[in-house]
Each structure stands twice: as C-alpha cells, then as structure tokens.
mmCIF file of C-alpha atoms in Angstrom:
data_model
loop_
_atom_site.group_PDB
_atom_site.id
_atom_site.type_symbol
_atom_site.label_atom_id
_atom_site.label_comp_id
_atom_site.label_asym_id
_atom_site.label_seq_id
_atom_site.Cartn_x
_atom_site.Cartn_y
_atom_site.Cartn_z
ATOM 1 C CA MET A 1 120.020 97.192 91.153
ATOM 2 C CA ASP A 2 118.694 99.008 94.081
ATOM 3 C CA ILE A 3 116.392 96.350 95.570
ATOM 4 C CA LYS A 4 114.882 98.670 98.272
ATOM 5 C CA LYS A 5 113.962 101.169 95.471
ATOM 6 C CA GLU A 6 112.426 98.458 93.335
ATOM 7 C CA VAL A 7 110.524 97.047 96.260
ATOM 8 C CA LEU A 8 109.137 100.477 97.221
ATOM 9 C CA ALA A 9 108.130 101.105 93.654
ATOM 10 C CA ILE A 10 106.176 97.763 93.584
ATOM 11 C CA ILE A 11 104.535 98.590 96.976
ATOM 12 C CA ASP A 12 103.575 101.953 95.547
ATOM 13 C CA GLU A 13 102.139 100.583 92.368
ATOM 14 C CA VAL A 14 100.228 97.594 93.906
ATOM 15 C CA LEU A 15 98.763 99.614 96.696
ATOM 16 C CA SER A 16 98.106 102.778 94.530
ATOM 17 C CA LEU A 17 99.960 105.022 96.965
ATOM 18 C CA ASN A 18 100.648 107.734 94.277
ATOM 19 C CA GLY A 19 104.413 108.172 95.243
ATOM 20 C CA ARG A 20 103.957 107.939 99.073
ATOM 21 C CA ALA A 21 106.073 104.739 99.304
ATOM 22 C CA ALA A 22 109.183 106.620 98.013
ATOM 23 C CA ALA A 23 109.442 108.215 101.449
ATOM 24 C CA PHE A 24 109.308 104.843 103.304
ATOM 25 C CA GLY A 25 112.430 103.739 105.195
ATOM 26 C CA LEU A 26 113.497 100.161 106.073
ATOM 27 C CA ASP A 27 111.712 100.445 109.427
ATOM 28 C CA THR A 28 108.436 101.694 108.016
ATOM 29 C CA PRO A 29 105.748 99.145 109.135
ATOM 30 C CA LEU A 30 103.566 97.598 106.406
ATOM 31 C CA LEU A 31 101.173 94.870 107.476
ATOM 32 C CA GLY A 32 98.654 96.300 109.961
ATOM 33 C CA ALA A 33 99.967 99.828 109.412
ATOM 34 C CA LEU A 34 98.849 100.473 105.853
ATOM 35 C CA PRO A 35 95.025 100.033 105.347
ATOM 36 C CA GLU A 36 95.696 99.389 101.660
ATOM 37 C CA LEU A 37 97.754 96.326 102.533
ATOM 38 C CA ASP A 38 95.103 93.652 102.800
ATOM 39 C CA SER A 39 95.197 89.952 101.949
ATOM 40 C CA MET A 40 94.490 90.627 98.276
ATOM 41 C CA ALA A 41 97.197 93.267 98.140
ATOM 42 C CA VAL A 42 99.684 90.805 99.615
ATOM 43 C CA VAL A 43 98.932 88.413 96.809
ATOM 44 C CA GLY A 44 99.350 91.193 94.362
ATOM 45 C CA LEU A 45 102.659 92.221 95.797
ATOM 46 C CA ILE A 46 104.005 88.623 95.814
ATOM 47 C CA ASN A 47 102.946 88.282 92.128
ATOM 48 C CA MET A 48 104.581 91.569 91.193
ATOM 49 C CA LEU A 49 107.867 90.701 93.004
ATOM 50 C CA GLU A 50 107.980 87.361 91.352
ATOM 51 C CA GLU A 51 107.440 89.039 87.936
ATOM 52 C CA ARG A 52 109.881 91.988 88.443
ATOM 53 C CA PHE A 53 112.716 89.966 90.116
ATOM 54 C CA GLY A 54 112.198 86.623 88.288
ATOM 55 C CA PHE A 55 111.787 84.268 91.201
ATOM 56 C CA MET A 56 108.933 82.002 92.461
ATOM 57 C CA VAL A 57 107.573 82.230 96.051
ATOM 58 C CA GLU A 58 106.284 79.023 97.555
ATOM 59 C CA ASP A 59 103.383 79.201 100.077
ATOM 60 C CA ASP A 60 105.560 77.907 102.922
ATOM 61 C CA GLU A 61 108.282 80.508 102.266
ATOM 62 C CA ILE A 62 106.217 83.463 103.332
ATOM 63 C CA ASP A 63 104.220 84.572 106.369
ATOM 64 C CA GLY A 64 103.078 87.786 107.967
ATOM 65 C CA ALA A 65 106.599 88.502 109.342
ATOM 66 C CA THR A 66 107.792 88.913 105.776
ATOM 67 C CA PHE A 67 105.490 91.990 105.442
ATOM 68 C CA ALA A 68 106.199 93.341 108.932
ATOM 69 C CA ASP A 69 108.089 96.335 107.537
ATOM 70 C CA VAL A 70 109.972 97.510 104.431
ATOM 71 C CA GLY A 71 113.219 96.015 105.722
ATOM 72 C CA THR A 72 111.801 92.494 106.146
ATOM 73 C CA LEU A 73 110.289 92.547 102.650
ATOM 74 C CA VAL A 74 113.589 93.895 101.146
ATOM 75 C CA SER A 75 115.582 91.115 103.045
ATOM 76 C CA PHE A 76 113.182 88.502 101.735
ATOM 77 C CA VAL A 77 113.740 89.629 98.132
ATOM 78 C CA GLU A 78 117.479 89.766 98.643
ATOM 79 C CA GLY A 79 117.405 86.216 100.083
ATOM 80 C CA LYS A 80 115.505 84.993 97.033
ATOM 81 C CA LEU A 81 118.037 86.597 94.676
ATOM 82 C CA THR A 82 121.117 84.954 96.259
#
C-alpha cells in the first residue's frame, strides 16, 4: 500500500480539492497553508484516516504539528500502522 498516495487521496476528498492534492509532495505545507483545512476539515480528515486505515486516533495523540505538512501526516499514519 502506498500510504502517501492514500493520504493524498483522503486530503483531496475531504477538502474537495478536485485532484490538486495529487501534486503535493511530502514537504507541502497543510495547516495554515490550505484555506480549506479548517478545524472541521481536520476532524473529517481524522475520521477518514481512521476509516480507510482501520485505526483509532485518541485526542492526546494528535496536535497541530501532525498536520504541519504532508510528510508529518504520512509519518503519523505510518506510525499508527506499525
């Protein structure tokens, strides 16, 4: 499974980016850089990640740094899967 590709697909779907996320690299900033990524969108992303990858995210596991850029989010997902 290509985790980065899956995470980008989820970002694209939840934020309704119409395919724009496919061009994002690991260093593409997210929180504060994408106007679509507000607090409600963060909740939606977490829910979709949980559903797609089959893990649960506890409130104390996640903070703004998790959504700093694509790489930090992909690393978080990888950590949850190991």
